[in-house]
Coordinates of N, CA, C and O in Angstrom, one line a residue:
X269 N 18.6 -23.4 -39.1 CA 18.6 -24.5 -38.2 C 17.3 -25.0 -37.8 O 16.4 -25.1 -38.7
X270 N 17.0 -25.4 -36.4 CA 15.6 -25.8 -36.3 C 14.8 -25.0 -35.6 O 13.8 -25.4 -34.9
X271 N 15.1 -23.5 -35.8 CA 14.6 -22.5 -35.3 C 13.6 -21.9 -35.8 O 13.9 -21.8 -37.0
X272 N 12.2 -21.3 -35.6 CA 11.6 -21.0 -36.5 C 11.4 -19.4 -35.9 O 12.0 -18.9 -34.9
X273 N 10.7 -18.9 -36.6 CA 10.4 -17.1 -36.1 C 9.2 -16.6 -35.4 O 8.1 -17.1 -35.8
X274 N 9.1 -16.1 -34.6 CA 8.3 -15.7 -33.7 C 7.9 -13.9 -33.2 O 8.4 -13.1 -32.4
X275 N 6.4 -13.9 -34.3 CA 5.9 -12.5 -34.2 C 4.8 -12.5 -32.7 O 4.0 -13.4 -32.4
X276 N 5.0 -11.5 -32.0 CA 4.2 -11.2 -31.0 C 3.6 -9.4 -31.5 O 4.1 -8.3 -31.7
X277 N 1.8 -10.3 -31.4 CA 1.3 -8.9 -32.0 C 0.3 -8.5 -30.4 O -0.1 -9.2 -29.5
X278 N 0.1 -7.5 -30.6 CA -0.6 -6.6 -29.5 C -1.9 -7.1 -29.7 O -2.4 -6.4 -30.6
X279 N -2.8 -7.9 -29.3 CA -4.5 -8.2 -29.4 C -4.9 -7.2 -29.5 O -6.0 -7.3 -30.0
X280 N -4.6 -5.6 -29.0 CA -6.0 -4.5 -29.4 C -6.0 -4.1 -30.8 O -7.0 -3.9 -31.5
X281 N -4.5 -4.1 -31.1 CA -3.9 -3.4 -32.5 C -3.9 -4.2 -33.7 O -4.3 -4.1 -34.8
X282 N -3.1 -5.4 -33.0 CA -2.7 -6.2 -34.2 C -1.2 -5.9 -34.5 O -0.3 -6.7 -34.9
X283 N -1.1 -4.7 -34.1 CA 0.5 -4.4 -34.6 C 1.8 -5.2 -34.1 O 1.7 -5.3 -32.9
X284 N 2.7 -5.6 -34.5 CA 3.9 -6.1 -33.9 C 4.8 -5.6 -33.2 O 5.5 -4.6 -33.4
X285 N 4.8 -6.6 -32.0 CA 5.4 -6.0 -30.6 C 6.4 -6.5 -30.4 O 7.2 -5.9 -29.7
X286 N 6.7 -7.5 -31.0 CA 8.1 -8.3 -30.6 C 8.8 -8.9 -31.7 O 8.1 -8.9 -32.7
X287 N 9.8 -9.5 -32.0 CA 9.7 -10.4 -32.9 C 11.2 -11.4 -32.5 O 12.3 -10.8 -32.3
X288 N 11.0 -12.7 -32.4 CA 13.0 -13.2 -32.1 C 12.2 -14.3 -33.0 O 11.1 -14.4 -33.5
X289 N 13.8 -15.3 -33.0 CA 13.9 -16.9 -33.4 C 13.9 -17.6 -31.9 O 14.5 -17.4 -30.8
X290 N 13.2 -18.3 -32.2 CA 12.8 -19.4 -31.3 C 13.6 -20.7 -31.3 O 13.9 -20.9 -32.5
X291 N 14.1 -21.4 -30.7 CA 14.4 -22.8 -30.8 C 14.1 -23.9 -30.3 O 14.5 -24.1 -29.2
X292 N 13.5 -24.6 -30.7 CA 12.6 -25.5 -29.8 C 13.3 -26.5 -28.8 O 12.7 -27.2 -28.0
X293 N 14.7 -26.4 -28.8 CA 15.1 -27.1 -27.8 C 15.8 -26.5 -26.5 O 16.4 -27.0 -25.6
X294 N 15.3 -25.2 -26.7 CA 16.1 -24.2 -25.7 C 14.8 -24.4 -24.7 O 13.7 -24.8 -24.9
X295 N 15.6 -24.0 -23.3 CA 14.1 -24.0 -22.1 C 13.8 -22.5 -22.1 O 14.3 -21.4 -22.4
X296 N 12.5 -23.0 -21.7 CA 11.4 -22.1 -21.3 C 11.5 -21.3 -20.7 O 12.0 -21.4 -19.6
X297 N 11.0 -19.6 -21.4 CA 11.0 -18.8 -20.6 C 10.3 -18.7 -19.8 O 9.2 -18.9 -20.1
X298 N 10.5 -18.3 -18.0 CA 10.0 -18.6 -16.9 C 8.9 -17.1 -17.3 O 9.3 -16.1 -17.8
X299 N 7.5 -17.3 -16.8 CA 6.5 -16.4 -16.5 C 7.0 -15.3 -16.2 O 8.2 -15.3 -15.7
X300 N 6.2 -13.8 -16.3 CA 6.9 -13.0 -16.1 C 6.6 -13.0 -14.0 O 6.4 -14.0 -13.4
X301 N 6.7 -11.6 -13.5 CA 6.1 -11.8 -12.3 C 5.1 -10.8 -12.1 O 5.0 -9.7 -12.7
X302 N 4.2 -11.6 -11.0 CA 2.7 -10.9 -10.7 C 2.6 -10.1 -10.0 O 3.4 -10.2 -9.1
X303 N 1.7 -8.8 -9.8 CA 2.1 -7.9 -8.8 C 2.1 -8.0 -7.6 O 2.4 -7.1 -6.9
X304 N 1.3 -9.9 -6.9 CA 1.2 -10.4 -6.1 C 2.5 -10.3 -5.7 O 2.8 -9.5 -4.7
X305 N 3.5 -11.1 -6.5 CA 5.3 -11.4 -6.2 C 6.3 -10.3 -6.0 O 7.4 -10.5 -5.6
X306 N 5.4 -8.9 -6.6 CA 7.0 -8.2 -6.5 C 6.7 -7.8 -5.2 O 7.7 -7.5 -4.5
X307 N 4.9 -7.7 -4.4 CA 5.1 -7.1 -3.0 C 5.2 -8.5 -1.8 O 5.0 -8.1 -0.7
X308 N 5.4 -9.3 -1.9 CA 5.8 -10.3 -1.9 C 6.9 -10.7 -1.5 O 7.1 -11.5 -0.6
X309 N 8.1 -10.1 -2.4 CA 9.5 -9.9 -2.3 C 9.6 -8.5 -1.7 O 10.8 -8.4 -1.5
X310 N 9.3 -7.7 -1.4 CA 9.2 -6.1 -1.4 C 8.2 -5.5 -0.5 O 7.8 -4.4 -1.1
X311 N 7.4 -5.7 0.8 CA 6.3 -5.4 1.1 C 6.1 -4.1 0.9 O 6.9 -3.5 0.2
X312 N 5.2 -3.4 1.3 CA 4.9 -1.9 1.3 C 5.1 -1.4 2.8 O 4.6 -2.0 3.7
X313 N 5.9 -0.3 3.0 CA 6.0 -0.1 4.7 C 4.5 0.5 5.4 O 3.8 1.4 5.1
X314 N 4.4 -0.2 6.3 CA 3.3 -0.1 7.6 C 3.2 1.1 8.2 O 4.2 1.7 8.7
X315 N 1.9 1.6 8.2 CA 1.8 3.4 8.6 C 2.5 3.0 9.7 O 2.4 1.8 10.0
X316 N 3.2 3.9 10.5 CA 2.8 3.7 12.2 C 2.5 5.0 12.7 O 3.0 6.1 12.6
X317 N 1.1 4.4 13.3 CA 0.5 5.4 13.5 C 1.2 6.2 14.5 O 2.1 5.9 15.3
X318 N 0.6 7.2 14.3 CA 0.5 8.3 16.0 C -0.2 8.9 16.0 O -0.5 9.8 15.1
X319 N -0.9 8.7 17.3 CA -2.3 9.6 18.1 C -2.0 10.0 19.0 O -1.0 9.6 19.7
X320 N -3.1 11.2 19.2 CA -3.0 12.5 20.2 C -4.0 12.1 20.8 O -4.6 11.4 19.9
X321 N -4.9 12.2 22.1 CA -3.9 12.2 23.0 C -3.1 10.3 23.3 O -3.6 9.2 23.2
X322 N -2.0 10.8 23.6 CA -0.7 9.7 23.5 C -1.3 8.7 24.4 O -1.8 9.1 25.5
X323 N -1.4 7.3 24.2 CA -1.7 6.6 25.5 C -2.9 5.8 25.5 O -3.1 4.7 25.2
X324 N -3.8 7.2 26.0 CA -5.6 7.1 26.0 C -6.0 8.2 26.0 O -5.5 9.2 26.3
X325 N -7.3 7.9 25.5 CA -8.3 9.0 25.0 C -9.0 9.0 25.6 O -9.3 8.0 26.2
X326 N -9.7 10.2 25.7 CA -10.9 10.9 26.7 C -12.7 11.4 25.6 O -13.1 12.1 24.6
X327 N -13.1 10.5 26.8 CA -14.8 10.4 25.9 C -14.7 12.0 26.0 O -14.2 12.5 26.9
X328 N -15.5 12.7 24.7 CA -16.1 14.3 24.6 C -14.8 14.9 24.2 O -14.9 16.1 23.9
X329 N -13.1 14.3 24.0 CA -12.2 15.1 22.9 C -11.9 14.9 22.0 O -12.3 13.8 21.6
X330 N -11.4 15.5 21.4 CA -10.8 15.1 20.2 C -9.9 14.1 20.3 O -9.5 14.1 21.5
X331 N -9.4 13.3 19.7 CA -8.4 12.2 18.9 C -8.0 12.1 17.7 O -8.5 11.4 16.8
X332 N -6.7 13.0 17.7 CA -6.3 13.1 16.2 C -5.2 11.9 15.8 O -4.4 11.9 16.7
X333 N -5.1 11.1 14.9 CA -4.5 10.5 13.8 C -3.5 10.8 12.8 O -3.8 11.9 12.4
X334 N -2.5 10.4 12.2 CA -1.9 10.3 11.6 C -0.7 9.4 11.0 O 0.1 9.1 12.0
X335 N -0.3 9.0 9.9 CA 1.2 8.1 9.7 C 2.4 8.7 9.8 O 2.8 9.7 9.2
X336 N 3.0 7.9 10.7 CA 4.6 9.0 10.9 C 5.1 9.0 9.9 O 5.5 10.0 9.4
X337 N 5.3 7.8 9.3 CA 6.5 6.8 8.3 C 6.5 6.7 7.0 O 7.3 6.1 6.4
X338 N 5.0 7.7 6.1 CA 4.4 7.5 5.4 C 4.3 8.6 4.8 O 3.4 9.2 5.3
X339 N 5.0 9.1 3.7 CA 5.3 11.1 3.0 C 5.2 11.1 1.8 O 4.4 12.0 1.3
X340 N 5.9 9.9 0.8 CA 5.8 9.8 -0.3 C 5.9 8.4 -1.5 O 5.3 7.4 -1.2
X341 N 6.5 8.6 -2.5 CA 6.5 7.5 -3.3 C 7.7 6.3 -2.7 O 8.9 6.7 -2.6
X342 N 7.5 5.3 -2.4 CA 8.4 4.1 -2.4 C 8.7 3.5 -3.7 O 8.0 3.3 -4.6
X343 N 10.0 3.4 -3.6 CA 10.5 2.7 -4.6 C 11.2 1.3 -4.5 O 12.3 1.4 -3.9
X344 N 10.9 0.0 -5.0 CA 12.0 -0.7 -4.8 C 12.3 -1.4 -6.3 O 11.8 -1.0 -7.3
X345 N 13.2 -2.4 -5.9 CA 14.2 -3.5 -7.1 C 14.4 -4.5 -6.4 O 15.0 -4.6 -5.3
X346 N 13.9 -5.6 -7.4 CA 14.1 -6.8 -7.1 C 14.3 -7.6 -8.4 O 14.1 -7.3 -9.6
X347 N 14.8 -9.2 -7.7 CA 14.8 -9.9 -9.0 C 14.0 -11.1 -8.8 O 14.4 -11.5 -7.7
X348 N 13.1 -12.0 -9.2 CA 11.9 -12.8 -9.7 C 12.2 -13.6 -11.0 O 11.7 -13.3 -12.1
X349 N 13.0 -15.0 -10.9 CA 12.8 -15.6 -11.5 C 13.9 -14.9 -12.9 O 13.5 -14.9 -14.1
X350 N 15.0 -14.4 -12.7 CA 15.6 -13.6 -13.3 C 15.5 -12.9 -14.6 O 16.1 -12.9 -15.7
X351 N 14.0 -11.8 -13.7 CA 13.6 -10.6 -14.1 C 13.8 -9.7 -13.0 O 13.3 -9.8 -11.9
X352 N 14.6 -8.6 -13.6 CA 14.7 -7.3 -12.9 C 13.4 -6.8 -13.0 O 12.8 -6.6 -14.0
X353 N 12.7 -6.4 -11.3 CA 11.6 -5.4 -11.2 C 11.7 -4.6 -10.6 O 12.1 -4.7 -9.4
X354 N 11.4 -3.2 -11.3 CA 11.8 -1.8 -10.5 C 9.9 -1.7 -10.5 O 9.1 -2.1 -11.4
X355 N 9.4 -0.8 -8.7 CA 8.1 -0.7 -9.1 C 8.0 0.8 -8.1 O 8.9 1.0 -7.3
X356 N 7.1 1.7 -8.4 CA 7.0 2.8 -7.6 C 5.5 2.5 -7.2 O 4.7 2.1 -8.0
X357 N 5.4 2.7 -6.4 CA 4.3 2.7 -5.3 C 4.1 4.1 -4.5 O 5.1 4.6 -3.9
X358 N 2.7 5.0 -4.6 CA 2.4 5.9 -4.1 C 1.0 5.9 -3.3 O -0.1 5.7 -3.9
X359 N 1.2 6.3 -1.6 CA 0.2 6.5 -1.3 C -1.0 7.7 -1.9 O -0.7 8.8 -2.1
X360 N -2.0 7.0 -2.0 CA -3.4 7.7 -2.3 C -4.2 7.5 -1.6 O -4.8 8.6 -1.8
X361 N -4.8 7.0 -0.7 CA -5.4 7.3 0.4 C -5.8 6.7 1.7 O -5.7 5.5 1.7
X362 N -6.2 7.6 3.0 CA -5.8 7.3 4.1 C -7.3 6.3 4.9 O -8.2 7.1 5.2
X363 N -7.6 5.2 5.1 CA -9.2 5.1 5.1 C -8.8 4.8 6.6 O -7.9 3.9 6.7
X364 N -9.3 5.4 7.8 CA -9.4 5.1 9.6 C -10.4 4.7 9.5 O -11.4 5.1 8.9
X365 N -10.1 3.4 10.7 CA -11.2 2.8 11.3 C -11.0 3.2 12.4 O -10.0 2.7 12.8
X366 N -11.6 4.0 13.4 CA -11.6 4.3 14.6 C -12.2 3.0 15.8 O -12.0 3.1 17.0
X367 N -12.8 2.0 15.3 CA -13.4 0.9 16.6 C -14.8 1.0 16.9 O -15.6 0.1 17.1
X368 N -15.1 2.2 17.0 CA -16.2 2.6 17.1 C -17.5 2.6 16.2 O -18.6 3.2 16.6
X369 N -17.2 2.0 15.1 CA -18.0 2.6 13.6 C -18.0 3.3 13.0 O -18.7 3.4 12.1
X370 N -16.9 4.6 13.6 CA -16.7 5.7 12.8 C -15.6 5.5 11.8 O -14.6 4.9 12.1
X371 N -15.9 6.1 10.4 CA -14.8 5.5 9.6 C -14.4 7.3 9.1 O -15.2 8.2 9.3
X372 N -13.2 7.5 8.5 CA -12.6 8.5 8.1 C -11.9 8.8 6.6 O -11.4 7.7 6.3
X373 N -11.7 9.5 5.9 CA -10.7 8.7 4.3 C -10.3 10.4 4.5 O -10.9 11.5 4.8
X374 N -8.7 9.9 4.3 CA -8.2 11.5 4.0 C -6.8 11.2 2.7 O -6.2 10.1 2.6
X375 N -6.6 12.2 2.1 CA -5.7 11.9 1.1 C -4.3 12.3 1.5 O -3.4 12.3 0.5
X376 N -3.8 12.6 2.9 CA -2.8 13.0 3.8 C -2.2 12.0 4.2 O -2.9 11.0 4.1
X377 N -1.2 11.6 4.7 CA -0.9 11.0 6.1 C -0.5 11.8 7.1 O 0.1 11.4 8.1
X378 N -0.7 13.4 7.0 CA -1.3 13.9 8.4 C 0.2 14.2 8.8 O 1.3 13.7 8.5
X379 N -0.2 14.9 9.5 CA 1.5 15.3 10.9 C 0.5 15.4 12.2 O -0.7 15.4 12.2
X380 N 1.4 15.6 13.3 CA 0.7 15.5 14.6 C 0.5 17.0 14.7 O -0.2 17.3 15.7
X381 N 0.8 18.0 13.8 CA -0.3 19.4 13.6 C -1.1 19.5 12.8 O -2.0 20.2 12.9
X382 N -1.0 18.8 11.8 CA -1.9 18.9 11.0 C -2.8 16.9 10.2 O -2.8 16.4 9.1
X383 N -3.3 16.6 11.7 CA -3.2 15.3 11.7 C -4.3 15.1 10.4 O -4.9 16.1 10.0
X384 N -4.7 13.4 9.7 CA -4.8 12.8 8.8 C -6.4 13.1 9.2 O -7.0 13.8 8.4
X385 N -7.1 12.5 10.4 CA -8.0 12.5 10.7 C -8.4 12.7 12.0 O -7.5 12.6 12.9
X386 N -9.9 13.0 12.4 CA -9.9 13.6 14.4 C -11.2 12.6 14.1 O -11.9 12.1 13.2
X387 N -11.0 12.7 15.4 CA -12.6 11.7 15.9 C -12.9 11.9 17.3 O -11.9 11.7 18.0
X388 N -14.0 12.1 17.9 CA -14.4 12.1 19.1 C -15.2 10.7 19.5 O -16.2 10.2 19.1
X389 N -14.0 10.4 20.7 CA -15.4 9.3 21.2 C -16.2 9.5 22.0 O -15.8 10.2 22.9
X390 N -17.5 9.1 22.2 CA -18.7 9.0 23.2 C -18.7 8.4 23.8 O -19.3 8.9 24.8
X391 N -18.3 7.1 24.2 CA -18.0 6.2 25.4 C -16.7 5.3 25.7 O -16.0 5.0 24.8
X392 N -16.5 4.9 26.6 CA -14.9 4.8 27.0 C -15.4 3.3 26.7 O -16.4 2.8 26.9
X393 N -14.2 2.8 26.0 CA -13.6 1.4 25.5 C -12.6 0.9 25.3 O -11.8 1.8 25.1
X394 N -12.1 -0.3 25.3 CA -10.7 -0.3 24.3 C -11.2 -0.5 23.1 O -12.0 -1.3 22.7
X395 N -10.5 0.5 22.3 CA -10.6 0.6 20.7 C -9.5 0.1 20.2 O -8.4 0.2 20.8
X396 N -9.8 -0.5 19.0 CA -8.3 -1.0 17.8 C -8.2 -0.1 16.8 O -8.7 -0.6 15.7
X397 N -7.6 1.7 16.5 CA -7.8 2.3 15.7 C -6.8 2.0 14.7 O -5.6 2.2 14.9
X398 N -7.6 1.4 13.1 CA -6.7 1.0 12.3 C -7.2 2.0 11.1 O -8.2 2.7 11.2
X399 N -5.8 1.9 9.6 CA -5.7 2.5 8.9 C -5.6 1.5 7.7 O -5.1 0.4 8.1
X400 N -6.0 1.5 6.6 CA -5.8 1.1 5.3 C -5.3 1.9 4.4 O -6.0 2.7 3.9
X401 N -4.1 1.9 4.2 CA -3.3 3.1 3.4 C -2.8 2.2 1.8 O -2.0 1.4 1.5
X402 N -4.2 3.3 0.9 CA -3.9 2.4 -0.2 C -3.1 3.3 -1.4 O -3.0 4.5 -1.6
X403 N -2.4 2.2 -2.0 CA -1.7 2.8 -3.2 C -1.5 2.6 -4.6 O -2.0 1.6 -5.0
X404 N -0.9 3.4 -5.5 CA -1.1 2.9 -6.8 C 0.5 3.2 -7.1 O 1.3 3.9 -6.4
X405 N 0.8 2.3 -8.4 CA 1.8 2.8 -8.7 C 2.5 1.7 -9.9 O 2.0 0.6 -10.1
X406 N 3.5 2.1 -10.6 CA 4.1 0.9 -11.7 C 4.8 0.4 -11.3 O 5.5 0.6 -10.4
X407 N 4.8 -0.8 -12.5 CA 6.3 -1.0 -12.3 C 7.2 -1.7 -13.6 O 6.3 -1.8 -14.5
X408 N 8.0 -2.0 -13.9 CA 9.0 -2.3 -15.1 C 9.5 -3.6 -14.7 O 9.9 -3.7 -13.5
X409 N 9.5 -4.5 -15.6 CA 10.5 -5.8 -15.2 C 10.9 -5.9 -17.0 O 10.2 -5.6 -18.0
X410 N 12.7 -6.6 -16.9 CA 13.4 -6.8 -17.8 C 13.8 -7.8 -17.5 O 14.3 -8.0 -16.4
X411 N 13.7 -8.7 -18.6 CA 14.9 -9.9 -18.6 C 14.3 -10.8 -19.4 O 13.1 -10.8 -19.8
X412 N 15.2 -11.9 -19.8 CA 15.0 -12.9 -20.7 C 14.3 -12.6 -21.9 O 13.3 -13.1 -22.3
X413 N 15.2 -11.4 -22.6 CA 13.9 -10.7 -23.6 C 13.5 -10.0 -23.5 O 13.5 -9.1 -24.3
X414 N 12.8 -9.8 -22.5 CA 11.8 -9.2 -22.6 C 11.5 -7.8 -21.3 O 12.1 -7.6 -20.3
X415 N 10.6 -7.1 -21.8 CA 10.7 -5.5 -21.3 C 8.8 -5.4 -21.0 O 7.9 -6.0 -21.7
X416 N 8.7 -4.6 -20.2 CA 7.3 -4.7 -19.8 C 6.9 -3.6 -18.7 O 7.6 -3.5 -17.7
X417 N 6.0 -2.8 -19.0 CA 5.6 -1.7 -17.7 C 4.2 -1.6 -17.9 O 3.6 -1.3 -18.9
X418 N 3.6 -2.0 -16.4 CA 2.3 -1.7 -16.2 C 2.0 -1.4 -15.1 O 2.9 -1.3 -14.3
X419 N 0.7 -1.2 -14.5 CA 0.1 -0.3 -13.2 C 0.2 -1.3 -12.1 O 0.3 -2.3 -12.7
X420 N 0.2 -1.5 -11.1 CA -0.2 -2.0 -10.3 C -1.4 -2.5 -9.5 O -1.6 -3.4 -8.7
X421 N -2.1 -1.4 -10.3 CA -3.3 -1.0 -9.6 C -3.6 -0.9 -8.1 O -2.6 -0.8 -7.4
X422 N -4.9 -0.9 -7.4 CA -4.9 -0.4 -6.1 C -4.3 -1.4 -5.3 O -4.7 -2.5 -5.6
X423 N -3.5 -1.4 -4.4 CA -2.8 -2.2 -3.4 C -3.1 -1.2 -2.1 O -3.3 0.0 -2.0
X424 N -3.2 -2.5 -0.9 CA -3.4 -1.8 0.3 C -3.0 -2.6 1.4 O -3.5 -3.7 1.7
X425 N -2.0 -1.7 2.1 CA -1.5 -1.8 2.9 C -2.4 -1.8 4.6 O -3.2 -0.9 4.7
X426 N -2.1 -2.5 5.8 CA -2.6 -2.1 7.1 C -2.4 -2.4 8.1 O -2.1 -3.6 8.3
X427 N -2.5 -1.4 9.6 CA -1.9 -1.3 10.3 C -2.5 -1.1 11.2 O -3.4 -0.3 10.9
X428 N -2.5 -1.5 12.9 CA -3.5 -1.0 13.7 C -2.6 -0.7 14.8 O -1.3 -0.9 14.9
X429 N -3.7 0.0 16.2 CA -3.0 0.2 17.3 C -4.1 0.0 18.3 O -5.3 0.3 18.1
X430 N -3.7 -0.3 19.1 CA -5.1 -0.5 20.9 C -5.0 0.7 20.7 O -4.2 1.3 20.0
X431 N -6.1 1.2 21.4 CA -6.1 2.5 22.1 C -7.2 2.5 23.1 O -8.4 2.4 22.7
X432 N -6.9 2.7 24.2 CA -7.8 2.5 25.3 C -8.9 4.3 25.2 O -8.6 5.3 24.6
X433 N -9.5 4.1 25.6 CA -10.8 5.4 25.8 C -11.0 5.2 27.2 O -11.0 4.1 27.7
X434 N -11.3 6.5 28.0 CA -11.1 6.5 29.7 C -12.7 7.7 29.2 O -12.9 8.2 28.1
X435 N -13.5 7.8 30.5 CA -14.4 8.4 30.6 C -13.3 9.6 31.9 O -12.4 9.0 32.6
X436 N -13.5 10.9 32.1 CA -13.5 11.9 33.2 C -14.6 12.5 33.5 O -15.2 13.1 32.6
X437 N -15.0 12.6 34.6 CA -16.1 13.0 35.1 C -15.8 14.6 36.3 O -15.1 14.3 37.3
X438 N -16.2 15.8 36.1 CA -16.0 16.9 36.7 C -17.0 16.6 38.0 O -18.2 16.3 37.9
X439 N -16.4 16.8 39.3 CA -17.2 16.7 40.4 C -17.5 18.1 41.0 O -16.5 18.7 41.5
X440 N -18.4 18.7 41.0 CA -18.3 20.4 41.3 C -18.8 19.7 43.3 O -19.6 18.8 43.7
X441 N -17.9 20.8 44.1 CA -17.9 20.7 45.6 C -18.2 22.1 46.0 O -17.4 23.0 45.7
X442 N -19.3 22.2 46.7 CA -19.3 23.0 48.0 C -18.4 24.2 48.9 O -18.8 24.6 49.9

């Protein structure tokens, strides 16, 4: 007919990766999707944090950190332009910004025993103690032909919380 043949070769190899008939009057296959689109359609879920002590913090203690909501690999499925995309997303690491200039990176998201990260403040403020919880992970899309799995590479999610800082002062009396 008026179809001609169509080899798709790999640019590192050379070797052949695909091969169909083409028709020149058939429409266009739609682009695949970007890893921009599948989080996009799919976001990544938001640490929520929790800190000790609950509320506000006290200049000279500790203030520990951690993501409640945040344990393991996410998985979703979506469809883009009708391509099925299945993608796994795994946190890899925890980076705190405490407000203060103190920064933290832990490869946890911590429990409230064994939280992500501590920090002591030195002077009483309101702080915005935020987290960048980044991830890696693949993903697979099928359709119109075609089959495809690649990395995602680093993606990063984030999330913050007020946290007020209170100064206590011991008054010794007589």
């Amino acid at each position: 007919g008026d179809g001609f043949w169509m080899l798709v070769l790999d640019p590192a190899t050379g070797q052949v990766v695909d091969e169909f008939c083409a028709d020149p009057n058939a429409e266009p296959v739609p682009t695949p999707p970007s890893v921009t689109e599948i989080f996009d359609r799919a976001p990544l879920p938001p640490c929520e944090i929790g800190i000790s002590p609950e509320g506000e913090g006290l200049t000279g203690m500790e203030t520990r950190v951690w993501c409640e909501n945040i344990d393991g690999p996410v998985q979703v499925t979506v469809r883009i332009r009708g391509f099925r995309v299945r993608a796994t997303a795994t946190p890899t690491e925890y980076h705190w910004i405490m407000g203060d200039g103190a920064t933290h990176v832990s490869k946890s998201p911590g429990t409230e025993g064994e939280p992500s990260a501590t920090h002591v403040y030195e002077t009483k403020d309101d702080y915005v103690v935020r987290v960048d919880v980044v991830w890696t992970g693949t993903y697979t899309y099928e359709g119109h032909g075609r089959t495809e799995t690649g990395s995602l590479g680093e993606v990063s999610s984030t999330s913050d919380v007020a946290y007020p800082v209170v100064e206590v002062r011991g008054v010794l009396k007589d």
